Amino acid sequence: MKVAIVFVCFVGIVYAAPQGPVTEPIPILRQEQQVNPDGSYQYSYETGNGISAEEQGFLKNAGQPEVEAQVAQGRFSYTSPEGQAIELSYIADENGFQPQGAHLPTPPPIPAAILRALEFLATLPQSQEDQKR
């Protein structure tokens, strides 16, 4: 009977143990943020595992609803699980999110025939209808 109770307790302890690898908390080495009354802001941080980020933002054309836009620009970096250093800088404004980084895919080059056609079309005079648009 005592052996059965000890066995049940042992099985309970095994199932109650944390599952998966034990990891240490990652320290935050540096963290700064500032929010201003005019809506502009900035923040930055760096962690013990090599992640860093910073961003600044402001409201462009404040008080003019038809042309108002939130603008943010910044960068972040980290090491991918494959060991590749990832660095990305960006700007986000009325034209959308515009990232830049060496790891991002790039479009293939425009074929020569299409490039010549585009150059030719650019030399043609615009019609009255095109000028109205």
JSON list of N, CA and C in Angstrom, two decimals, residues 31-83:
[
{"chain": "A", "resi": 31, "resn": "GLN", "atom": "N", "xyz": [16.28, 50.84, -22.01]},
{"chain": "A", "resi": 31, "resn": "GLN", "atom": "CA", "xyz": [14.94, 51.16, -22.48]},
{"chain": "A", "resi": 31, "resn": "GLN", "atom": "C", "xyz": [14.67, 52.63, -22.21]},
{"chain": "A", "resi": 32, "resn": "GLU", "atom": "N", "xyz": [14.26, 53.33, -23.26]},
{"chain": "A", "resi": 32, "resn": "GLU", "atom": "CA", "xyz": [13.94, 54.76, -23.15]},
{"chain": "A", "resi": 32, "resn": "GLU", "atom": "C", "xyz": [12.68, 55.02, -23.95]},
{"chain": "A", "resi": 33, "resn": "GLN", "atom": "N", "xyz": [11.83, 55.91, -23.46]},
{"chain": "A", "resi": 33, "resn": "GLN", "atom": "CA", "xyz": [10.66, 56.34, -24.21]},
{"chain": "A", "resi": 33, "resn": "GLN", "atom": "C", "xyz": [10.28, 57.74, -23.79]},
{"chain": "A", "resi": 34, "resn": "GLN", "atom": "N", "xyz": [9.70, 58.46, -24.75]},
{"chain": "A", "resi": 34, "resn": "GLN", "atom": "CA", "xyz": [9.26, 59.82, -24.50]},
{"chain": "A", "resi": 34, "resn": "GLN", "atom": "C", "xyz": [8.04, 60.09, -25.36]},
{"chain": "A", "resi": 35, "resn": "VAL", "atom": "N", "xyz": [6.98, 60.57, -24.76]},
{"chain": "A", "resi": 35, "resn": "VAL", "atom": "CA", "xyz": [5.76, 60.95, -25.48]},
{"chain": "A", "resi": 35, "resn": "VAL", "atom": "C", "xyz": [5.52, 62.42, -25.17]},
{"chain": "A", "resi": 36, "resn": "ASN", "atom": "N", "xyz": [5.41, 63.23, -26.21]},
{"chain": "A", "resi": 36, "resn": "ASN", "atom": "CA", "xyz": [5.26, 64.67, -26.05]},
{"chain": "A", "resi": 36, "resn": "ASN", "atom": "C", "xyz": [3.80, 65.09, -26.22]},
{"chain": "A", "resi": 37, "resn": "PRO", "atom": "N", "xyz": [3.41, 66.23, -25.63]},
{"chain": "A", "resi": 37, "resn": "PRO", "atom": "CA", "xyz": [2.03, 66.70, -25.74]},
{"chain": "A", "resi": 37, "resn": "PRO", "atom": "C", "xyz": [1.55, 66.94, -27.18]},
{"chain": "A", "resi": 38, "resn": "ASP", "atom": "N", "xyz": [2.48, 67.23, -28.10]},
{"chain": "A", "resi": 38, "resn": "ASP", "atom": "CA", "xyz": [2.08, 67.47, -29.49]},
{"chain": "A", "resi": 38, "resn": "ASP", "atom": "C", "xyz": [1.86, 66.18, -30.28]},
{"chain": "A", "resi": 39, "resn": "GLY", "atom": "N", "xyz": [2.00, 65.03, -29.64]},
{"chain": "A", "resi": 39, "resn": "GLY", "atom": "CA", "xyz": [1.79, 63.75, -30.31]},
{"chain": "A", "resi": 39, "resn": "GLY", "atom": "C", "xyz": [3.06, 63.11, -30.83]},
{"chain": "A", "resi": 40, "resn": "SER", "atom": "N", "xyz": [4.16, 63.83, -30.81]},
{"chain": "A", "resi": 40, "resn": "SER", "atom": "CA", "xyz": [5.41, 63.22, -31.24]},
{"chain": "A", "resi": 40, "resn": "SER", "atom": "C", "xyz": [5.91, 62.29, -30.14]},
{"chain": "A", "resi": 41, "resn": "TYR", "atom": "N", "xyz": [6.71, 61.32, -30.53]},
{"chain": "A", "resi": 41, "resn": "TYR", "atom": "CA", "xyz": [7.21, 60.33, -29.56]},
{"chain": "A", "resi": 41, "resn": "TYR", "atom": "C", "xyz": [8.52, 59.75, -30.06]},
{"chain": "A", "resi": 42, "resn": "GLN", "atom": "N", "xyz": [9.18, 59.06, -29.16]},
{"chain": "A", "resi": 42, "resn": "GLN", "atom": "CA", "xyz": [10.36, 58.28, -29.53]},
{"chain": "A", "resi": 42, "resn": "GLN", "atom": "C", "xyz": [10.55, 57.21, -28.47]},
{"chain": "A", "resi": 43, "resn": "TYR", "atom": "N", "xyz": [11.07, 56.07, -28.92]},
{"chain": "A", "resi": 43, "resn": "TYR", "atom": "CA", "xyz": [11.42, 55.01, -27.98]},
{"chain": "A", "resi": 43, "resn": "TYR", "atom": "C", "xyz": [12.60, 54.21, -28.52]},
{"chain": "A", "resi": 44, "resn": "SER", "atom": "N", "xyz": [13.28, 53.54, -27.63]},
{"chain": "A", "resi": 44, "resn": "SER", "atom": "CA", "xyz": [14.37, 52.64, -28.02]},
{"chain": "A", "resi": 44, "resn": "SER", "atom": "C", "xyz": [14.58, 51.63, -26.90]},
{"chain": "A", "resi": 45, "resn": "TYR", "atom": "N", "xyz": [15.09, 50.47, -27.28]},
{"chain": "A", "resi": 45, "resn": "TYR", "atom": "CA", "xyz": [15.43, 49.45, -26.29]},
{"chain": "A", "resi": 45, "resn": "TYR", "atom": "C", "xyz": [16.48, 48.51, -26.85]},
{"chain": "A", "resi": 46, "resn": "GLU", "atom": "N", "xyz": [17.13, 47.79, -25.94]},
{"chain": "A", "resi": 46, "resn": "GLU", "atom": "CA", "xyz": [18.13, 46.80, -26.30]},
{"chain": "A", "resi": 46, "resn": "GLU", "atom": "C", "xyz": [18.05, 45.68, -25.27]},
{"chain": "A", "resi": 47, "resn": "THR", "atom": "N", "xyz": [18.06, 44.44, -25.74]},
{"chain": "A", "resi": 47, "resn": "THR", "atom": "CA", "xyz": [17.95, 43.29, -24.84]},
{"chain": "A", "resi": 47, "resn": "THR", "atom": "C", "xyz": [19.26, 42.51, -24.78]},
{"chain": "A", "resi": 48, "resn": "GLY", "atom": "N", "xyz": [19.35, 41.63, -23.81]},
{"chain": "A", "resi": 48, "resn": "GLY", "atom": "CA", "xyz": [20.55, 40.84, -23.60]},
{"chain": "A", "resi": 48, "resn": "GLY", "atom": "C", "xyz": [20.83, 39.82, -24.68]},
{"chain": "A", "resi": 49, "resn": "ASN", "atom": "N", "xyz": [19.85, 39.50, -25.52]},
{"chain": "A", "resi": 49, "resn": "ASN", "atom": "CA", "xyz": [20.08, 38.54, -26.59]},
{"chain": "A", "resi": 49, "resn": "ASN", "atom": "C", "xyz": [20.33, 39.20, -27.95]},
{"chain": "A", "resi": 50, "resn": "GLY", "atom": "N", "xyz": [20.64, 40.49, -27.95]},
{"chain": "A", "resi": 50, "resn": "GLY", "atom": "CA", "xyz": [21.03, 41.17, -29.17]},
{"chain": "A", "resi": 50, "resn": "GLY", "atom": "C", "xyz": [19.93, 41.86, -29.94]},
{"chain": "A", "resi": 51, "resn": "ILE", "atom": "N", "xyz": [18.72, 41.89, -29.42]},
{"chain": "A", "resi": 51, "resn": "ILE", "atom": "CA", "xyz": [17.63, 42.59, -30.10]},
{"chain": "A", "resi": 51, "resn": "ILE", "atom": "C", "xyz": [17.72, 44.07, -29.74]},
{"chain": "A", "resi": 52, "resn": "SER", "atom": "N", "xyz": [17.59, 44.93, -30.75]},
{"chain": "A", "resi": 52, "resn": "SER", "atom": "CA", "xyz": [17.53, 46.37, -30.48]},
{"chain": "A", "resi": 52, "resn": "SER", "atom": "C", "xyz": [16.54, 47.01, -31.43]},
{"chain": "A", "resi": 53, "resn": "ALA", "atom": "N", "xyz": [15.93, 48.09, -30.99]},
{"chain": "A", "resi": 53, "resn": "ALA", "atom": "CA", "xyz": [14.95, 48.80, -31.81]},
{"chain": "A", "resi": 53, "resn": "ALA", "atom": "C", "xyz": [14.88, 50.25, -31.38]},
{"chain": "A", "resi": 54, "resn": "GLU", "atom": "N", "xyz": [14.51, 51.09, -32.33]},
{"chain": "A", "resi": 54, "resn": "GLU", "atom": "CA", "xyz": [14.25, 52.50, -32.02]},
{"chain": "A", "resi": 54, "resn": "GLU", "atom": "C", "xyz": [13.27, 53.04, -33.04]},
{"chain": "A", "resi": 55, "resn": "GLU", "atom": "N", "xyz": [12.46, 54.00, -32.60]},
{"chain": "A", "resi": 55, "resn": "GLU", "atom": "CA", "xyz": [11.47, 54.61, -33.49]},
{"chain": "A", "resi": 55, "resn": "GLU", "atom": "C", "xyz": [11.17, 56.02, -33.01]},
{"chain": "A", "resi": 56, "resn": "GLN", "atom": "N", "xyz": [10.91, 56.90, -33.98]},
{"chain": "A", "resi": 56, "resn": "GLN", "atom": "CA", "xyz": [10.47, 58.26, -33.73]},
{"chain": "A", "resi": 56, "resn": "GLN", "atom": "C", "xyz": [9.22, 58.49, -34.57]},
{"chain": "A", "resi": 57, "resn": "GLY", "atom": "N", "xyz": [8.30, 59.28, -34.06]},
{"chain": "A", "resi": 57, "resn": "GLY", "atom": "CA", "xyz": [7.09, 59.55, -34.81]},
{"chain": "A", "resi": 57, "resn": "GLY", "atom": "C", "xyz": [6.51, 60.91, -34.51]},
{"chain": "A", "resi": 58, "resn": "PHE", "atom": "N", "xyz": [5.69, 61.41, -35.42]},
{"chain": "A", "resi": 58, "resn": "PHE", "atom": "CA", "xyz": [5.03, 62.70, -35.24]},
{"chain": "A", "resi": 58, "resn": "PHE", "atom": "C", "xyz": [3.81, 62.76, -36.15]},
{"chain": "A", "resi": 59, "resn": "LEU", "atom": "N", "xyz": [2.95, 63.71, -35.90]},
{"chain": "A", "resi": 59, "resn": "LEU", "atom": "CA", "xyz": [1.76, 63.93, -36.71]},
{"chain": "A", "resi": 59, "resn": "LEU", "atom": "C", "xyz": [2.09, 65.01, -37.74]},
{"chain": "A", "resi": 60, "resn": "LYS", "atom": "N", "xyz": [2.04, 64.65, -39.01]},
{"chain": "A", "resi": 60, "resn": "LYS", "atom": "CA", "xyz": [2.36, 65.56, -40.10]},
{"chain": "A", "resi": 60, "resn": "LYS", "atom": "C", "xyz": [1.09, 66.32, -40.50]},
{"chain": "A", "resi": 61, "resn": "ASN", "atom": "N", "xyz": [1.20, 67.62, -40.69]},
{"chain": "A", "resi": 61, "resn": "ASN", "atom": "CA", "xyz": [0.08, 68.48, -41.07]},
{"chain": "A", "resi": 61, "resn": "ASN", "atom": "C", "xyz": [-1.05, 68.43, -40.03]},
{"chain": "A", "resi": 62, "resn": "ALA", "atom": "N", "xyz": [-0.67, 68.52, -38.78]},
{"chain": "A", "resi": 62, "resn": "ALA", "atom": "CA", "xyz": [-1.66, 68.46, -37.69]},
{"chain": "A", "resi": 62, "resn": "ALA", "atom": "C", "xyz": [-2.69, 69.57, -37.84]},
{"chain": "A", "resi": 63, "resn": "GLY", "atom": "N", "xyz": [-3.96, 69.23, -37.61]},
{"chain": "A", "resi": 63, "resn": "GLY", "atom": "CA", "xyz": [-5.03, 70.20, -37.69]},
{"chain": "A", "resi": 63, "resn": "GLY", "atom": "C", "xyz": [-5.63, 70.35, -39.07]},
{"chain": "A", "resi": 64, "resn": "GLN", "atom": "N", "xyz": [-5.09, 69.65, -40.05]},
{"chain": "A", "resi": 64, "resn": "GLN", "atom": "CA", "xyz": [-5.62, 69.69, -41.41]},
{"chain": "A", "resi": 64, "resn": "GLN", "atom": "C", "xyz": [-6.09, 68.28, -41.76]},
{"chain": "A", "resi": 65, "resn": "PRO", "atom": "N", "xyz": [-7.32, 67.92, -41.39]},
{"chain": "A", "resi": 65, "resn": "PRO", "atom": "CA", "xyz": [-7.79, 66.54, -41.53]},
{"chain": "A", "resi": 65, "resn": "PRO", "atom": "C", "xyz": [-7.62, 65.92, -42.92]},
{"chain": "A", "resi": 66, "resn": "GLU", "atom": "N", "xyz": [-7.74, 66.73, -43.97]},
{"chain": "A", "resi": 66, "resn": "GLU", "atom": "CA", "xyz": [-7.64, 66.16, -45.32]},
{"chain": "A", "resi": 66, "resn": "GLU", "atom": "C", "xyz": [-6.22, 65.75, -45.69]},
{"chain": "A", "resi": 67, "resn": "VAL", "atom": "N", "xyz": [-5.20, 66.28, -45.02]},
{"chain": "A", "resi": 67, "resn": "VAL", "atom": "CA", "xyz": [-3.81, 65.93, -45.34]},
{"chain": "A", "resi": 67, "resn": "VAL", "atom": "C", "xyz": [-3.02, 65.46, -44.13]},
{"chain": "A", "resi": 68, "resn": "GLU", "atom": "N", "xyz": [-3.68, 65.25, -43.01]},
{"chain": "A", "resi": 68, "resn": "GLU", "atom": "CA", "xyz": [-3.02, 64.80, -41.79]},
{"chain": "A", "resi": 68, "resn": "GLU", "atom": "C", "xyz": [-2.49, 63.38, -41.98]},
{"chain": "A", "resi": 69, "resn": "ALA", "atom": "N", "xyz": [-1.30, 63.09, -41.45]},
{"chain": "A", "resi": 69, "resn": "ALA", "atom": "CA", "xyz": [-0.74, 61.75, -41.54]},
{"chain": "A", "resi": 69, "resn": "ALA", "atom": "C", "xyz": [0.20, 61.51, -40.37]},
{"chain": "A", "resi": 70, "resn": "GLN", "atom": "N", "xyz": [0.11, 60.33, -39.79]},
{"chain": "A", "resi": 70, "resn": "GLN", "atom": "CA", "xyz": [1.06, 59.92, -38.75]},
{"chain": "A", "resi": 70, "resn": "GLN", "atom": "C", "xyz": [2.31, 59.43, -39.46]},
{"chain": "A", "resi": 71, "resn": "VAL", "atom": "N", "xyz": [3.46, 59.91, -39.04]},
{"chain": "A", "resi": 71, "resn": "VAL", "atom": "CA", "xyz": [4.73, 59.51, -39.63]},
{"chain": "A", "resi": 71, "resn": "VAL", "atom": "C", "xyz": [5.55, 58.82, -38.55]},
{"chain": "A", "resi": 72, "resn": "ALA", "atom": "N", "xyz": [6.11, 57.67, -38.90]},
{"chain": "A", "resi": 72, "resn": "ALA", "atom": "CA", "xyz": [6.99, 56.94, -37.99]},
{"chain": "A", "resi": 72, "resn": "ALA", "atom": "C", "xyz": [8.19, 56.47, -38.79]},
{"chain": "A", "resi": 73, "resn": "GLN", "atom": "N", "xyz": [9.36, 56.57, -38.20]},
{"chain": "A", "resi": 73, "resn": "GLN", "atom": "CA", "xyz": [10.55, 56.02, -38.83]},
{"chain": "A", "resi": 73, "resn": "GLN", "atom": "C", "xyz": [11.41, 55.40, -37.75]},
{"chain": "A", "resi": 74, "resn": "GLY", "atom": "N", "xyz": [12.07, 54.33, -38.11]},
{"chain": "A", "resi": 74, "resn": "GLY", "atom": "CA", "xyz": [12.87, 53.64, -37.12]},
{"chain": "A", "resi": 74, "resn": "GLY", "atom": "C", "xyz": [13.68, 52.51, -37.72]},
{"chain": "A", "resi": 75, "resn": "ARG", "atom": "N", "xyz": [14.16, 51.65, -36.85]},
{"chain": "A", "resi": 75, "resn": "ARG", "atom": "CA", "xyz": [14.96, 50.51, -37.25]},
{"chain": "A", "resi": 75, "resn": "ARG", "atom": "C", "xyz": [14.91, 49.46, -36.15]},
{"chain": "A", "resi": 76, "resn": "PHE", "atom": "N", "xyz": [15.17, 48.22, -36.51]},
{"chain": "A", "resi": 76, "resn": "PHE", "atom": "CA", "xyz": [15.35, 47.17, -35.51]},
{"chain": "A", "resi": 76, "resn": "PHE", "atom": "C", "xyz": [16.32, 46.14, -36.05]},
{"chain": "A", "resi": 77, "resn": "SER", "atom": "N", "xyz": [16.92, 45.39, -35.14]},
{"chain": "A", "resi": 77, "resn": "SER", "atom": "CA", "xyz": [17.88, 44.35, -35.54]},
{"chain": "A", "resi": 77, "resn": "SER", "atom": "C", "xyz": [17.80, 43.20, -34.55]},
{"chain": "A", "resi": 78, "resn": "TYR", "atom": "N", "xyz": [18.09, 42.02, -35.07]},
{"chain": "A", "resi": 78, "resn": "TYR", "atom": "CA", "xyz": [18.11, 40.80, -34.27]},
{"chain": "A", "resi": 78, "resn": "TYR", "atom": "C", "xyz": [18.83, 39.72, -35.07]},
{"chain": "A", "resi": 79, "resn": "THR", "atom": "N", "xyz": [19.09, 38.58, -34.45]},
{"chain": "A", "resi": 79, "resn": "THR", "atom": "CA", "xyz": [19.69, 37.45, -35.13]},
{"chain": "A", "resi": 79, "resn": "THR", "atom": "C", "xyz": [18.61, 36.40, -35.36]},
{"chain": "A", "resi": 80, "resn": "SER", "atom": "N", "xyz": [18.46, 35.96, -36.60]},
{"chain": "A", "resi": 80, "resn": "SER", "atom": "CA", "xyz": [17.43, 34.97, -36.94]},
{"chain": "A", "resi": 80, "resn": "SER", "atom": "C", "xyz": [17.79, 33.61, -36.34]},
{"chain": "A", "resi": 81, "resn": "PRO", "atom": "N", "xyz": [16.83, 32.69, -36.25]},
{"chain": "A", "resi": 81, "resn": "PRO", "atom": "CA", "xyz": [17.14, 31.35, -35.74]},
{"chain": "A", "resi": 81, "resn": "PRO", "atom": "C", "xyz": [18.22, 30.64, -36.57]},
{"chain": "A", "resi": 82, "resn": "GLU", "atom": "N", "xyz": [18.38, 31.04, -37.84]},
{"chain": "A", "resi": 82, "resn": "GLU", "atom": "CA", "xyz": [19.43, 30.44, -38.69]},
{"chain": "A", "resi": 82, "resn": "GLU", "atom": "C", "xyz": [20.79, 31.10, -38.47]},
{"chain": "A", "resi": 83, "resn": "GLY", "atom": "N", "xyz": [20.86, 32.12, -37.62]},
{"chain": "A", "resi": 83, "resn": "GLY", "atom": "CA", "xyz": [22.12, 32.79, -37.33]},
{"chain": "A", "resi": 83, "resn": "GLY", "atom": "C", "xyz": [22.40, 34.01, -38.19]}
]
